[in-house]
Amino acid sequence: MENKYLNILREIKSVSMSTVSSDGMPQARIIDVMLVENQSLYFCTARGKDFYAELLENNMVAVVGMTKNYQMIRLSGKAKHLSEQKLWIDKIFKNNPIMNDVYPGEARYILEPFCINSGSIEYFDISSTPVYREYDSFGNMDSIMKGFEITGDCISCGICAENCPQHCIDSKSKYMIQQQHCLHCGLCYETCPVKAIKRRTKIC
Amino acid sequence: MENKYLNILREIKSVSMSTVSSDGMPQARIIDVMLVENQSLYFCTARGKDFYAELLENNMVAVVGMTKNYQMIRLSGKAKHLSEQKLWIDKIFKNNPIMNDVYPGEARYILEPFCINSGSIEYFDISSTPVYREYDSFGNMDSIMKGFEITGDCISCGICAENCPQHCIDSKSKYMIQQQHCLHCGLCYETCPVKAIKRRTKIC
């Protein structure tokens, strides 16, 4: 089984991976996606790096990457330290021979392999008109859908639709946000005269 | 006064910005660097987005970007919400007219301007041989230098230098890590038979 977003992250290859350090600070660095298989994303880092210590202490990671065509993929997931170190590092080097330039010979074994085997994904294409958004998940994590939704309190005045910068509010039967085209900017929410629009966090 | 690394981040333009949400989770998204001037980096986000709420609650941000030539810039700093909203948003749109495609007309004022006017920077070029690293800071923040250093306990056995994947340990008078070429992998630290190598966090 394949996850198309993980495959896109592998194509992007150099992505940002964020952790939270023990003092509660955000930490981010560029990391290469080394392998994607079995609905998991594999990467590695050296035992000397702060990133390694942070992952062992708090394995929640936020990954973000952008394709050359401005399609963004955000992944929130859990990083798992893989026990069969040599097996995975050898496999990573076989699939990414350029790694030998940085860690020649036996030096590769200072690296430790990790995988992200569950996560929620947000795909966002800001280059398309209107913008385009999708949600997904893999492993045992749920999708998390954000943004706004129009409630039953809507009086059909149409002010939200007029204000939406992406013209993504329909009024066929009742007013409704086309979630796949929403910027999450909040302009509809702010301009609704009867507060009929609420934030949503939908877990699917 | 200019900061060359901030200028490179402006050239990269689409960078990753990480925050920590109120539940302690790492959050990352791609944000455009809209302006760099007076040793400050300017960006914006919409009031409807989680990123906006996160910044108001905890303004520590980690920024990371990579040039087409694999030079990475990491910035840890504080984001400041700018009070003169229209002035800054108009200036941002003037310098980034493509923003009008996403937020046409008055919709731009759903955006709020922020700047990072103090931070510590790490520059890392993994494409050069050996790798190359520099530290810097701007505003009222210090540089934070990481990695390892060889202490007075060194017995000059040379094992660290033999093991270093980047051959960046000198032995001219005594053994010394060429910090600008260090991967921070920790292989010297692990192989030193007398534990003469320690982690460093040097604030300059």
Coordinates of C-alpha atoms in Angstrom, one line a residue:
Chain A
M1 CA 0.0 0.0 0.0
E2 CA 1.4 3.4 -0.9
N3 CA 0.7 6.9 0.3
K4 CA 1.1 9.4 -2.5
Y5 CA 2.0 12.3 -0.2
L6 CA 4.9 10.3 1.4
N7 CA 6.1 9.6 -2.2
I8 CA 6.0 13.3 -3.0
L9 CA 8.0 14.0 0.2
R10 CA 10.6 11.5 -1.0
E11 CA 10.7 13.3 -4.4
I12 CA 11.2 16.7 -2.7
K13 CA 13.8 14.8 -0.6
S14 CA 15.2 17.8 1.4
V15 CA 12.4 18.7 3.8
S16 CA 12.2 20.6 7.1
M17 CA 11.8 18.5 10.3
S18 CA 10.7 20.3 13.4
T19 CA 10.9 19.1 17.0
V20 CA 10.4 20.7 20.4
S21 CA 13.5 20.7 22.6
S22 CA 13.5 20.0 26.3
D23 CA 13.2 23.7 27.1
G24 CA 10.1 24.0 24.9
M25 CA 11.7 25.7 22.0
P26 CA 10.9 25.0 18.4
Q27 CA 13.8 23.5 16.5
A28 CA 14.0 22.9 12.7
R29 CA 16.5 21.6 10.3
I30 CA 16.6 20.3 6.7
I31 CA 16.6 16.5 6.6
D32 CA 16.6 14.2 3.6
V33 CA 13.8 11.7 3.2
M34 CA 15.9 8.6 2.6
L35 CA 13.2 6.0 1.8
V36 CA 9.5 5.7 1.6
E37 CA 8.0 2.2 1.8
N38 CA 5.2 0.4 3.6
Q39 CA 3.5 3.7 4.4
S40 CA 6.5 4.8 6.3
L41 CA 9.0 7.6 5.8
Y42 CA 12.6 6.9 6.7
F43 CA 15.4 9.3 7.7
C44 CA 18.5 9.3 9.8
T45 CA 20.6 11.6 11.9
A46 CA 23.9 11.4 13.7
R47 CA 24.2 10.5 17.4
G48 CA 26.2 13.7 18.0
K49 CA 23.4 16.0 16.9
D50 CA 20.8 17.8 19.0
F51 CA 18.2 16.5 16.7
Y52 CA 19.0 12.9 17.8
A53 CA 18.7 13.8 21.5
E54 CA 15.4 15.7 20.8
L55 CA 13.9 12.7 19.0
L56 CA 14.7 10.3 21.8
E57 CA 13.2 12.7 24.3
N58 CA 10.1 13.8 22.4
N59 CA 9.3 11.9 19.2
M60 CA 6.6 14.2 17.8
V61 CA 7.8 15.8 14.6
A62 CA 6.4 18.2 12.1
V63 CA 7.6 17.8 8.6
V64 CA 7.1 20.2 5.8
G65 CA 8.3 20.2 2.2
M66 CA 7.5 22.1 -1.0
T67 CA 7.7 20.8 -4.6
K68 CA 9.2 23.0 -7.4
N69 CA 5.6 23.8 -8.3
Y70 CA 4.7 25.2 -4.9
Q71 CA 2.7 22.3 -3.7
M72 CA 3.2 22.0 0.1
I73 CA 2.9 18.9 2.2
R74 CA 2.7 19.1 6.0
L75 CA 3.0 16.0 8.1
S76 CA 2.5 15.7 11.8
G77 CA 3.7 12.4 13.1
K78 CA 5.7 10.3 15.5
A79 CA 9.3 9.3 14.8
K80 CA 10.3 5.9 15.8
H81 CA 13.9 4.9 16.5
L82 CA 14.7 1.7 14.5
S83 CA 16.5 -1.0 16.4
E84 CA 18.2 -2.7 13.4
Q85 CA 20.7 0.1 12.9
K86 CA 23.2 -1.4 10.4
L87 CA 20.4 -3.0 8.3
W88 CA 18.6 0.3 7.9
I89 CA 21.7 2.5 7.5
D90 CA 23.0 0.2 4.8
K91 CA 19.7 0.2 3.0
I92 CA 19.6 4.0 3.3
F93 CA 23.1 4.3 1.8
K94 CA 22.2 1.9 -1.0
N95 CA 19.3 4.0 -2.0
N96 CA 21.1 7.3 -1.4
P97 CA 24.7 6.7 -2.5
I98 CA 25.5 10.4 -2.3
M99 CA 25.5 9.8 1.5
N100 CA 29.0 8.2 1.1
D101 CA 30.4 11.6 0.2
V102 CA 29.5 12.9 3.7
Y103 CA 29.9 9.8 5.8
P104 CA 32.5 7.6 3.9
G105 CA 33.3 4.0 5.0
E106 CA 32.4 2.9 8.4
A107 CA 31.6 6.5 9.5
R108 CA 28.0 5.8 8.3
Y109 CA 27.3 3.9 11.6
I110 CA 27.4 7.1 13.6
L111 CA 24.0 7.6 12.0
E112 CA 20.8 6.2 13.5
P113 CA 17.7 5.3 11.5
F114 CA 14.2 6.6 12.3
C115 CA 10.9 6.1 10.6
I116 CA 7.6 8.0 10.8
N117 CA 5.0 5.3 10.5
S118 CA 1.9 7.2 11.5
G119 CA 0.9 10.8 10.9
S120 CA -1.7 13.2 9.6
I121 CA -1.1 15.1 6.4
E122 CA -2.2 18.3 4.9
Y123 CA -1.6 19.0 1.2
F124 CA -1.9 22.6 0.0
D125 CA -1.4 23.9 -3.6
I126 CA -1.2 27.6 -3.5
S127 CA -0.3 27.9 -7.2
S128 CA -3.6 26.6 -8.4
T129 CA -6.6 29.0 -8.7
P130 CA -8.5 28.6 -6.5
V131 CA -6.0 27.2 -4.0
Y132 CA -6.4 23.5 -3.4
R133 CA -6.2 21.6 -0.2
E134 CA -6.5 17.9 0.8
Y135 CA -6.1 15.9 4.1
D136 CA -4.9 12.4 4.6
S137 CA -3.4 10.2 7.2
F138 CA -1.4 7.0 7.5
G139 CA -0.6 4.4 10.2
N140 CA -2.8 4.7 13.2
M141 CA -3.2 8.5 13.1
D142 CA -6.4 10.4 12.1
S143 CA -6.6 13.2 9.5
I144 CA -7.1 16.6 11.1
M145 CA -9.1 19.0 9.1
K146 CA -8.9 22.7 10.0
G147 CA -10.4 25.9 8.7
F148 CA -14.0 27.2 9.1
E149 CA -17.5 26.0 8.5
I150 CA -20.9 27.8 8.2
T151 CA -23.4 26.7 10.8
G152 CA -27.2 26.6 10.8
D153 CA -27.3 30.2 12.0
C154 CA -26.5 31.4 8.5
I155 CA -29.0 34.0 7.3
S156 CA -27.9 33.7 3.6
C157 CA -26.9 37.3 3.4
G158 CA -23.9 36.4 1.1
I159 CA -21.4 38.7 2.8
C160 CA -19.0 35.8 3.4
A161 CA -19.1 34.8 -0.2
E162 CA -18.5 38.3 -1.4
N163 CA -15.5 38.7 0.9
C164 CA -13.8 35.3 0.2
P165 CA -10.5 36.0 -1.6
Q166 CA -10.7 32.6 -3.3
H167 CA -14.5 32.7 -4.2
C168 CA -14.8 29.4 -2.5
I169 CA -18.1 29.9 -0.7
D170 CA -21.1 28.3 -2.6
S171 CA -24.7 29.3 -2.3
K172 CA -26.4 26.5 -4.2
S173 CA -28.9 25.4 -1.5
K174 CA -27.3 27.0 1.5
Y175 CA -24.0 28.8 1.9
M176 CA -21.1 26.4 2.2
I177 CA -17.4 26.6 2.2
Q178 CA -15.7 24.5 -0.5
Q179 CA -13.2 23.2 2.0
Q180 CA -10.8 22.0 -0.7
H181 CA -10.3 25.6 -1.9
C182 CA -10.2 27.4 1.4
L183 CA -7.2 29.5 2.4
H184 CA -8.2 29.3 6.1
C185 CA -7.7 33.1 6.1
G186 CA -10.7 33.8 8.3
L187 CA -12.2 36.7 6.3
C188 CA -15.6 35.0 6.1
Y189 CA -15.5 34.4 9.9
E190 CA -14.7 38.0 10.6
T191 CA -17.2 39.5 8.2
C192 CA -20.3 37.3 9.0
P193 CA -22.7 39.8 10.6
V194 CA -24.5 37.1 12.7
K195 CA -21.4 35.0 13.7
A196 CA -22.7 32.0 11.9
I197 CA -19.2 30.8 10.9
K198 CA -17.1 28.8 13.3
R199 CA -13.7 27.3 13.4
R200 CA -13.5 23.6 12.8
T201 CA -11.2 20.9 13.9
K202 CA -12.6 17.8 12.4
I203 CA -10.9 14.5 13.1
C204 CA -11.7 11.9 10.4
Chain B
M1 CA 23.4 47.5 8.2
E2 CA 22.7 44.2 6.5
N3 CA 22.8 40.6 7.5
K4 CA 23.9 38.4 4.6
Y5 CA 22.0 35.4 5.9
L6 CA 18.7 37.2 6.1
N7 CA 19.3 38.3 2.6
I8 CA 19.8 34.7 1.5
L9 CA 16.6 33.7 3.3
R10 CA 14.8 36.4 1.3
E11 CA 16.3 34.9 -1.9
I12 CA 15.2 31.4 -0.9
K13 CA 11.8 33.1 -0.2
S14 CA 9.8 30.0 0.7
V15 CA 11.1 28.8 4.0
S16 CA 9.8 26.6 6.8
M17 CA 8.7 28.4 10.0
S18 CA 8.1 26.3 13.1
T19 CA 6.3 27.2 16.3
V20 CA 5.2 25.2 19.3
S21 CA 1.4 25.0 19.8
S22 CA -0.2 25.4 23.2
D23 CA -0.3 21.6 23.6
G24 CA 3.5 21.5 23.2
M25 CA 3.4 20.1 19.7
P26 CA 5.8 21.1 16.9
Q27 CA 4.1 22.9 14.1
A28 CA 5.7 23.8 10.7
R29 CA 4.5 25.4 7.5
I30 CA 6.1 27.0 4.5
I31 CA 6.0 30.8 4.7
D32 CA 7.4 33.4 2.3
V33 CA 10.0 35.8 3.5
M34 CA 8.4 39.0 2.3
L35 CA 11.0 41.7 3.1
V36 CA 14.4 41.9 4.7
E37 CA 15.5 45.3 5.9
N38 CA 17.2 46.9 8.9
Q39 CA 18.4 43.5 10.1
S40 CA 14.8 42.2 10.3
L41 CA 12.9 39.6 8.4
Y42 CA 9.3 40.3 7.6
F43 CA 6.5 37.9 6.9
C44 CA 2.7 37.7 7.3
T45 CA -0.1 35.3 8.0
A46 CA -3.9 35.5 8.0
R47 CA -5.8 36.0 11.2
G48 CA -7.8 32.8 10.6
K49 CA -4.8 30.5 10.6
D50 CA -3.5 28.5 13.6
F51 CA 0.0 30.0 12.9
Y52 CA -1.3 33.4 13.8
A53 CA -2.8 32.2 17.1
E54 CA 0.4 30.3 17.9
L55 CA 2.6 33.3 17.2
L56 CA 0.5 35.5 19.6
E57 CA 0.8 32.9 22.3
N58 CA 4.4 31.9 21.9
N59 CA 6.5 34.0 19.6
M60 CA 9.6 31.8 19.5
V61 CA 10.1 30.6 15.9
A62 CA 12.6 28.3 14.1
V63 CA 13.1 29.2 10.5
V64 CA 15.0 27.0 8.0
G65 CA 15.6 27.4 4.3
M66 CA 17.8 25.8 1.7
T67 CA 19.2 27.4 -1.4
K68 CA 19.2 25.6 -4.8
N69 CA 22.9 24.8 -4.0
Y70 CA 22.1 22.9 -0.7
Q71 CA 23.2 25.7 1.6
M72 CA 21.1 25.7 4.7
I73 CA 20.2 28.6 6.9
R74 CA 18.7 28.0 10.3
L75 CA 17.4 30.9 12.4
S76 CA 16.0 30.8 15.9
G77 CA 14.4 34.0 16.9
K78 CA 11.4 35.9 18.2
A79 CA 8.6 37.0 16.0
K80 CA 7.1 40.4 16.8
H81 CA 3.6 41.4 15.7
L82 CA 3.7 44.7 14.0
S83 CA 1.2 47.3 15.0
E84 CA 1.0 49.4 11.8
Q85 CA -0.9 46.6 9.9
K86 CA -2.0 48.5 6.7
L87 CA 1.4 50.1 6.3
W88 CA 3.3 46.9 6.5
I89 CA 0.8 44.8 4.5
D90 CA 0.8 47.4 1.7
K91 CA 4.6 47.4 1.7
I92 CA 4.7 43.6 1.6
F93 CA 2.2 43.6 -1.4
K94 CA 4.2 46.3 -3.2
N95 CA 7.4 44.1 -2.9
N96 CA 5.6 40.9 -3.6
P97 CA 2.9 41.7 -6.2
I98 CA 2.1 38.0 -6.6
M99 CA 0.3 38.1 -3.3
N100 CA -2.5 39.9 -5.1
D101 CA -3.3 36.6 -6.8
V102 CA -4.1 35.0 -3.5
Y103 CA -5.5 37.9 -1.6
P104 CA -7.0 40.3 -4.2
G105 CA -8.3 43.8 -3.3
E106 CA -9.1 44.6 0.3
A107 CA -8.8 40.9 1.3
R108 CA -5.1 41.6 2.0
Y109 CA -6.0 43.1 5.3
I110 CA -7.0 39.7 6.7
L111 CA -3.2 39.3 6.9
E112 CA -1.1 40.5 9.8
P113 CA 2.5 41.5 9.6
F114 CA 5.3 40.1 11.7
C115 CA 9.0 40.6 11.9
I116 CA 11.9 38.7 13.4
N117 CA 14.3 41.4 14.6
S118 CA 16.5 39.2 16.8
G119 CA 17.8 35.8 16.3
S120 CA 20.7 33.4 16.2
I121 CA 21.8 31.9 12.8
E122 CA 23.5 28.7 11.7
Y123 CA 24.7 28.5 8.2
F124 CA 25.6 25.0 6.9
D125 CA 26.9 24.0 3.4
I126 CA 26.7 20.3 3.1
S127 CA 27.7 20.4 -0.6
S128 CA 31.2 21.7 0.0
T129 CA 34.0 19.3 0.9
P130 CA 34.6 19.4 3.7
V131 CA 31.2 20.7 4.9
Y132 CA 31.2 24.3 5.9
R133 CA 29.5 25.9 8.9
E134 CA 29.2 29.4 10.3
Y135 CA 27.3 31.1 13.1
D136 CA 25.9 34.6 13.3
S137 CA 23.3 36.6 15.2
F138 CA 21.3 39.8 14.8
G139 CA 19.3 42.1 17.0
N140 CA 19.8 41.5 20.7
M141 CA 20.4 37.7 20.4
D142 CA 23.7 35.8 20.8
S143 CA 25.2 33.3 18.4
I144 CA 24.9 29.7 19.7
M145 CA 27.7 27.5 18.6
K146 CA 27.2 23.8 19.0
G147 CA 29.2 20.6 18.3
F148 CA 32.2 19.3 20.1
E149 CA 35.6 20.4 21.4
I150 CA 38.7 18.6 22.5
T151 CA 39.7 19.3 26.0
G152 CA 43.1 19.3 27.8
D153 CA 42.6 15.7 28.6
C154 CA 43.6 14.8 25.0
I155 CA 46.5 12.3 24.9
S156 CA 47.2 12.9 21.2
C157 CA 46.5 9.4 20.1
G158 CA 44.9 10.6 16.9
I159 CA 42.0 8.2 16.9
C160 CA 39.4 11.0 16.6
A161 CA 41.2 12.5 13.6
E162 CA 41.3 9.0 11.9
N163 CA 37.6 8.6 12.5
C164 CA 36.4 12.0 11.5
P165 CA 34.3 11.6 8.3
Q166 CA 35.2 15.1 7.2
H167 CA 38.9 15.0 8.1
C168 CA 38.4 18.2 10.1
I169 CA 40.5 17.4 13.2
D170 CA 43.9 19.1 13.0
S171 CA 47.0 18.0 14.9
K172 CA 49.4 20.8 14.3
S173 CA 50.3 21.7 17.9
K174 CA 47.5 19.8 19.7
Y175 CA 44.4 18.0 18.3
M176 CA 41.7 20.5 17.5
I177 CA 38.4 20.4 15.6
Q178 CA 38.1 22.8 12.7
Q179 CA 34.7 23.9 13.9
Q180 CA 33.8 25.4 10.5
H181 CA 34.0 22.0 8.9
C182 CA 32.4 19.9 11.6
L183 CA 29.3 17.7 10.9
H184 CA 28.5 17.5 14.6
C185 CA 28.2 13.8 14.0
G186 CA 29.8 12.9 17.3
L187 CA 32.1 10.1 15.9
C188 CA 35.2 11.7 17.5
Y189 CA 33.3 12.0 20.8
E190 CA 32.4 8.3 20.7
T191 CA 35.8 7.0 19.6
C192 CA 38.0 9.0 22.0
P193 CA 39.5 6.4 24.3
V194 CA 40.0 8.8 27.2
K195 CA 36.8 10.9 26.9
A196 CA 38.7 14.0 26.2
I197 CA 36.0 15.4 23.8
K198 CA 33.0 17.2 25.2
R199 CA 29.9 18.7 23.8
R200 CA 30.0 22.5 23.5
T201 CA 27.3 25.1 23.6
K202 CA 29.2 28.3 23.3
I203 CA 27.3 31.5 23.4
C204 CA 29.2 34.4 21.7

